[in-house]
Every structure is written in structure tokens, then in C-alpha cells.
Coordinates of C-alpha atoms in Angstrom, one line a residue:
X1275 CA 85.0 -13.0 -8.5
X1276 CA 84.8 -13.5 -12.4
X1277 CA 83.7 -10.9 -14.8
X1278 CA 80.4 -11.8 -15.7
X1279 CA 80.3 -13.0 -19.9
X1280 CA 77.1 -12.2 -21.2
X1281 CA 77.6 -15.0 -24.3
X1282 CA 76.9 -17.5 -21.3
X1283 CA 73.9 -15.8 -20.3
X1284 CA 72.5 -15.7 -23.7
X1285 CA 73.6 -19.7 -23.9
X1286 CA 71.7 -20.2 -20.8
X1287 CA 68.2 -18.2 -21.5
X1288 CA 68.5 -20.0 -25.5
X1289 CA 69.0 -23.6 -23.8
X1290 CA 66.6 -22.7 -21.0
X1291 CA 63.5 -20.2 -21.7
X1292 CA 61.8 -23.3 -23.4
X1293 CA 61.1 -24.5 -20.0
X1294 CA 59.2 -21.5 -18.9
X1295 CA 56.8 -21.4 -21.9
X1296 CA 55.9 -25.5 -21.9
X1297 CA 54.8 -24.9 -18.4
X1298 CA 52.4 -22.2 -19.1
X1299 CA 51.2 -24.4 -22.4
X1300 CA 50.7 -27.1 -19.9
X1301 CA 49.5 -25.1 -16.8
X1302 CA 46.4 -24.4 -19.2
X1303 CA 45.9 -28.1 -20.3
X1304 CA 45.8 -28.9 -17.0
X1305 CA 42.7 -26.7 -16.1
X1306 CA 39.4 -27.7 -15.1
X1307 CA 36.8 -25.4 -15.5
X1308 CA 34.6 -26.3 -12.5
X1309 CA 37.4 -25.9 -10.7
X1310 CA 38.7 -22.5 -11.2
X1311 CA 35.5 -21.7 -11.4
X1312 CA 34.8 -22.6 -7.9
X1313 CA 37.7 -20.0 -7.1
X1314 CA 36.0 -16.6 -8.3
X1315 CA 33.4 -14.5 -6.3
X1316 CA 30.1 -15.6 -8.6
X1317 CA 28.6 -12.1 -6.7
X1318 CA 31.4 -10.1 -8.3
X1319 CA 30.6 -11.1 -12.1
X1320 CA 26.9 -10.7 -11.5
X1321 CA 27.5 -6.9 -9.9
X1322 CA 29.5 -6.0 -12.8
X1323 CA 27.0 -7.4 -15.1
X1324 CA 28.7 -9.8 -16.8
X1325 CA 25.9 -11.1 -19.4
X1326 CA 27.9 -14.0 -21.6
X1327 CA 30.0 -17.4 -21.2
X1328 CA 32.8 -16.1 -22.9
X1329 CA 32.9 -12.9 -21.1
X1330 CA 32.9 -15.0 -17.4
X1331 CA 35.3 -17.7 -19.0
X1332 CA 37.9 -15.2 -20.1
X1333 CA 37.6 -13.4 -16.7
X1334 CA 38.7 -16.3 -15.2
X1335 CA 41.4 -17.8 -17.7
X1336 CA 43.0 -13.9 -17.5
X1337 CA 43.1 -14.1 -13.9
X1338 CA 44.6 -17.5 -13.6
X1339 CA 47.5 -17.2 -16.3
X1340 CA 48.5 -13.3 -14.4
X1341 CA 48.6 -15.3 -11.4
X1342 CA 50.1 -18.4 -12.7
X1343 CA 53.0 -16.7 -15.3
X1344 CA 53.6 -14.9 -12.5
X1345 CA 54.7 -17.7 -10.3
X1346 CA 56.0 -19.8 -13.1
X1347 CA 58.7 -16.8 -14.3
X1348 CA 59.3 -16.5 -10.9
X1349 CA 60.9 -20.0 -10.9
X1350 CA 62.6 -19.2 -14.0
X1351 CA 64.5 -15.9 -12.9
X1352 CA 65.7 -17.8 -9.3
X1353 CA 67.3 -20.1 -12.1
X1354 CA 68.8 -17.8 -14.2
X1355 CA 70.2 -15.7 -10.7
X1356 CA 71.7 -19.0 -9.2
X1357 CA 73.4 -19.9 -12.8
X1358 CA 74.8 -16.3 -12.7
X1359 CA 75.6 -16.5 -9.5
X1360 CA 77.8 -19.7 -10.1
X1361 CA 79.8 -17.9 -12.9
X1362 CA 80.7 -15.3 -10.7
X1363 CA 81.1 -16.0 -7.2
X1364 CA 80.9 -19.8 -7.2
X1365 CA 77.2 -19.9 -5.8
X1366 CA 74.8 -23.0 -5.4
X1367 CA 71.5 -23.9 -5.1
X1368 CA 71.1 -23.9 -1.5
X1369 CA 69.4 -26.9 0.1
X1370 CA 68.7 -25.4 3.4
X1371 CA 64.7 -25.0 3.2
X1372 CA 63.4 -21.2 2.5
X1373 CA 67.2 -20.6 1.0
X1374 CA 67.3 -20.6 -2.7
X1375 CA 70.8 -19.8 -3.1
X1376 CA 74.6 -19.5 -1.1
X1377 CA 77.7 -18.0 -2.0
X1378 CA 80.6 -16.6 0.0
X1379 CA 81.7 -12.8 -0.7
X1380 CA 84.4 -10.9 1.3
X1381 CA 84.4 -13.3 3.9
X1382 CA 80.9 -13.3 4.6
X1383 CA 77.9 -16.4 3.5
X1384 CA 75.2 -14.9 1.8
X1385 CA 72.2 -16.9 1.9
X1386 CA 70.0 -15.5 -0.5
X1387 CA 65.4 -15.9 -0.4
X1388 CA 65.0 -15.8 -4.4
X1389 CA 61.1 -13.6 -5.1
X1390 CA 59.9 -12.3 -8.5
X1391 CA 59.1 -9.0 -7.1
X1392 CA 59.2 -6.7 -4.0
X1393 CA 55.5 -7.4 -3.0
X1394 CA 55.3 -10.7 -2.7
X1395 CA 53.7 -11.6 0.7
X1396 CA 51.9 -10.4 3.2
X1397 CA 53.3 -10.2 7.0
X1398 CA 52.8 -13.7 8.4
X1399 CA 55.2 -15.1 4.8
X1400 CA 57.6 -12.3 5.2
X1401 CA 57.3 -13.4 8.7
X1402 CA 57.9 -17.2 8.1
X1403 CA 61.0 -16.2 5.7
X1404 CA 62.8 -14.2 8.7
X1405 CA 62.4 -17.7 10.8
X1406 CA 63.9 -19.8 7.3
X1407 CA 67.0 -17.3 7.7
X1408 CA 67.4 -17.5 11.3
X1409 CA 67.0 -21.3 11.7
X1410 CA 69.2 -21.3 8.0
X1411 CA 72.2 -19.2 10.2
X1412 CA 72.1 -21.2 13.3
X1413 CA 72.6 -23.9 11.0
X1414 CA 75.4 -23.1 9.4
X1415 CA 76.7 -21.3 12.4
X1416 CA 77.0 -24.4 14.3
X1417 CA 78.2 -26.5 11.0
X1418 CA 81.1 -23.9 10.2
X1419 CA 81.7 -22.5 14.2
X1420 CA 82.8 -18.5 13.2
X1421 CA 81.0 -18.1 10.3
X1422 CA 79.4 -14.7 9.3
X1423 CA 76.3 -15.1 7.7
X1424 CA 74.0 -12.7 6.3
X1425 CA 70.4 -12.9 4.8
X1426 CA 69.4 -11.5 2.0
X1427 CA 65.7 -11.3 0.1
X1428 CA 66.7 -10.6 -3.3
X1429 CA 63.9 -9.8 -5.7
X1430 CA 63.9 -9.5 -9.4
X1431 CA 62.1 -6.7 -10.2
X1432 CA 61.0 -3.2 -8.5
X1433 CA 62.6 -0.9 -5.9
X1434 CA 63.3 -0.8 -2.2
X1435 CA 64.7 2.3 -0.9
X1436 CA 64.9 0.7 3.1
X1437 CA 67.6 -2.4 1.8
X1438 CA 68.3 -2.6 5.1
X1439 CA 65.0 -4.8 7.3
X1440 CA 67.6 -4.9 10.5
X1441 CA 67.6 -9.2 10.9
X1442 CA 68.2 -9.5 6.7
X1443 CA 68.7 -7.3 3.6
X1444 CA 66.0 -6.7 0.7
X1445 CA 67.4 -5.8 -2.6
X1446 CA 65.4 -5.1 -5.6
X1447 CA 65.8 -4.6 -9.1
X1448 CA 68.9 -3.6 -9.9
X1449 CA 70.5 -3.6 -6.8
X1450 CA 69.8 -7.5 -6.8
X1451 CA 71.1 -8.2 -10.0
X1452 CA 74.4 -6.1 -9.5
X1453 CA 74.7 -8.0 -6.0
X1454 CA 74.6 -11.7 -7.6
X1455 CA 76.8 -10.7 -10.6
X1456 CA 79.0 -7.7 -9.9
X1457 CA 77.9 -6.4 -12.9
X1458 CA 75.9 -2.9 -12.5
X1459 CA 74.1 -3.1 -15.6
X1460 CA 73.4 -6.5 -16.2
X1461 CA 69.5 -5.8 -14.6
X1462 CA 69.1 -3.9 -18.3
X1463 CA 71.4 -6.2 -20.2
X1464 CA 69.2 -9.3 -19.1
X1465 CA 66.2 -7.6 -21.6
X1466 CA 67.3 -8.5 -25.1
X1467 CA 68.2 -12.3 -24.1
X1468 CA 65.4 -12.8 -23.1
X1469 CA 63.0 -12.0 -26.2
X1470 CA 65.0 -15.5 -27.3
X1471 CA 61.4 -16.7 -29.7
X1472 CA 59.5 -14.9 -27.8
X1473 CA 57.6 -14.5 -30.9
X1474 CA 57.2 -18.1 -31.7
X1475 CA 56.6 -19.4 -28.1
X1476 CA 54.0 -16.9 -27.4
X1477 CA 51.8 -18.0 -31.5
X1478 CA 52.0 -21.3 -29.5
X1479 CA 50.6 -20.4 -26.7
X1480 CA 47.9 -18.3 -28.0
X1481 CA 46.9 -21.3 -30.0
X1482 CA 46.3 -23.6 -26.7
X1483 CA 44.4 -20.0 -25.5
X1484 CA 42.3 -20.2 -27.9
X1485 CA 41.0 -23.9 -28.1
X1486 CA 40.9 -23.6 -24.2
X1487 CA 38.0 -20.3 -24.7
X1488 CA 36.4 -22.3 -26.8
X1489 CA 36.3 -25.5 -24.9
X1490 CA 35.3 -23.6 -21.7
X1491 CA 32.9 -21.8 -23.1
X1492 CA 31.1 -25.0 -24.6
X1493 CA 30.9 -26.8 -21.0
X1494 CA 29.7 -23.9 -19.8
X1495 CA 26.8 -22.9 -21.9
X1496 CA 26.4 -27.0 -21.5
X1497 CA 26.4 -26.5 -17.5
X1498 CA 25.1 -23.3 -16.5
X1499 CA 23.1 -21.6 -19.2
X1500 CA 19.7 -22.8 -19.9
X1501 CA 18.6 -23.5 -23.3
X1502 CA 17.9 -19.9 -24.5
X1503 CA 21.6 -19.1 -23.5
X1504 CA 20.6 -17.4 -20.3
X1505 CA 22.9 -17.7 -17.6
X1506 CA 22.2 -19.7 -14.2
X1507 CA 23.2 -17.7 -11.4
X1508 CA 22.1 -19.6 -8.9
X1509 CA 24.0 -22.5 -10.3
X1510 CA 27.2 -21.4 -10.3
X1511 CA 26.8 -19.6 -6.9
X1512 CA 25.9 -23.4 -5.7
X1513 CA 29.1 -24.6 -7.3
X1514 CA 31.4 -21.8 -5.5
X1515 CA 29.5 -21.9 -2.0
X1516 CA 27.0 -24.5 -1.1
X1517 CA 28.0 -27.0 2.1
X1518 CA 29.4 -30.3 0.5

């Protein structure tokens, strides 16, 4: 194992956190309204009275972004783990499918399922992931005849008090971040390089925001308000549920 030098990390999130911030920018230029719009329960904004365009639009931009940066950070951090995990133990991006990342500690593989946080699916994903590991250790089993492998969920944030799920280990939070680094406090130590423009990237991306409210909320006075502004219901409950 190598000590763990922070400078690299900073290097990495400096050269890197770019990435994460275009993709929201262009997650949002992607969008269509009609078609998030066809995702969201037209019943649920009409119960809670919901009364104006911008008021359903930003609803549904919120939602989508939570969702999406979500996802998209996700991504990021698995990054950021495996490069960290290379500097210390000599780890790789795994290309075993359902495996993010391998390394080899005290004799042992580790094959390691990268998730943002510690609820991240229900029981037929968590389910699907046990049968990544097992096909993943018979793999490498019959590859490398002897080999101990062990599976490991490692997730970036949150808690788990039960590591131990019997066929693999789940480690949160710290305990995940100590566990690809050696380093106990690196889970605290990660927070200030990561505030690398966070300033600047975030003026950017409230600027696409902003046009996108705008340009959402014109197409959809234009498609499903009438001409006194009022909205039309049964329009957009056509648009989410009618038979094509």
C-alpha cells in the first residue's frame, strides 16, 4: 500500500470536476418538454392545485436535475474512488460487468459495485448485483484457480451498521472511503477539494436554468393553456395517459 497524497487528489478533482458540471449543462439542453412532461402524475399537480406554467414547469425541471445530478455525481465519485484506489493499492477499473473496480489487499481480490449512496435500489437490483458478484467470482475463480475473492458494495455516502450482507460486504461513508484508500479521514478531507469553482460552475448553470424556465414555460402556455392563460387539464392528462 502507498500513503495516500492528498495534492494528487486535489490535481484530480481540479483536472476532472469540469466533467461533472458540462453534463448537467448539457443534460438540460437536452430536454424536451413533452417529454418529461409525459413522466409526472398530471393528477398529482391538479390535487395540489398547482394554478400556473411556471409553477408545473419548475416542478418538473426540480425533479429531473435531483434525479439526474444524482446519477451524474454518482459517476463522478466511482471515478474519483478508482483513481484513489490506483494510488494506493494498485486498483483498476474492472471490466467484469456489474464490477466497477479490482484490487488485491492481503491476499484477497476485492471486487468492488461502486453506488452514490446506501439506498440505491430496491430488492430485485440489489438482487441482480449479488448475481454480477457471483458470476464476477466464478469468473475469476476459474481464470486464477485458488483465488479468494470477496464482494464488496461500496457506497459514497451514508451509514450501514450490518457491513456484513453474508454473500458480499456493504460499506458506507466513511468506512468506504477508508477501505479504498487506507486513509481514515480522507471521507472528510475529500470536502474542500471538491468546492474546486464550485462557485463559477454553478453561475453557469443557473444561467442554462434560467433560459430553460423560460423556454418551457413559453411552449407550454403555447400548448396547454388556452388563450386567457388557463390551464388545460385534460390536455396534458391526454399527453401523459391516452392509448397511442
Amino acid at each position: 500500500m502507498q500513503l495516500l497524497n492528498l495534492d494528487d487528489v486535489a490535481r484530480y478533482v481540479e483536472d476532472n470536476i469540469g466533467v461533472f458540471h458540462q453534463k448537467r449543462i448539457d443534460s438540460l439542453a437536452r430536454l424536451r418538454l413533452s417529454n418529461v412532461l409525459k413522466r409526472k402524475n398530471p393528477y398529482l399537480f391538479r390535487a395540489k392545485n398547482v394554478q400556473t406554467a411556471e409553477q408545473i414547469v419548475r416542478g418538473i425541471l426540480e425533479a429531473h436535475i435531483s434525479s439526474n445530478e444524482e446519477t451524474l455525481f454518482g459517476d463522478w465519485l466511482e471515478g474519483l474512488a478508482i483513481f484513489i484506489n490506483g494510488k494506493t493499492y494498485g486498483g483498476w477499473k474492472s471490466g467484469i460487468a456489474g464490477v466497477d473496480l479490482e484490487f488485491d489487499k492481503d491476499g484477497c481480490r476485492y471486487i468492488v459495485a461502486i453506488k452514490s449512496g446506501p439506498n440505491w435500489g430496491n430488492s430485485s437490483q440489489i438482487g441482480q448485483m449479488r448475481t454480477n458478484f457471483k458470476t464476477a467470482q466464478k469468473t475469476l475463480r476459474t481464470s486464477q484457480s485458488g483465488l479468494h475473492v470477496m464482494a464488496v458494495n461500496g457506497c459514497c455516502y451514508g451509514r450501514d451498521r450490518n457491513p456484513d450482507k453474508g454473500d458480499y460486504l456493504k460499506l458506507c461513508g466513511q468506512r468506504f472511503w477508508e477501505f479504498v484508500s487506507g486513509d481514515a479521514d480522507l471521507y472528510v478531507e475529500l470536502i474542500e477539494p471538491l468546492s474546486f469553482k464550485a462557485r463559477e460552475r454553478n453561475d453557469e448553470f443557473q444561467a442554462s436554468y434560467s433560459r430553460m424556465i423560460n423556454k418551457f414555460t413559453r411552449e407550454f402556455m403555447d400548448d396547454f393553456c388556452n388563450e386567457e392563460g388557463a390551464i388545460l387539464w385534460e390536455r396534458i392528462v391526454q399527453l401523459t395517459s391516452a392509448q397511442d
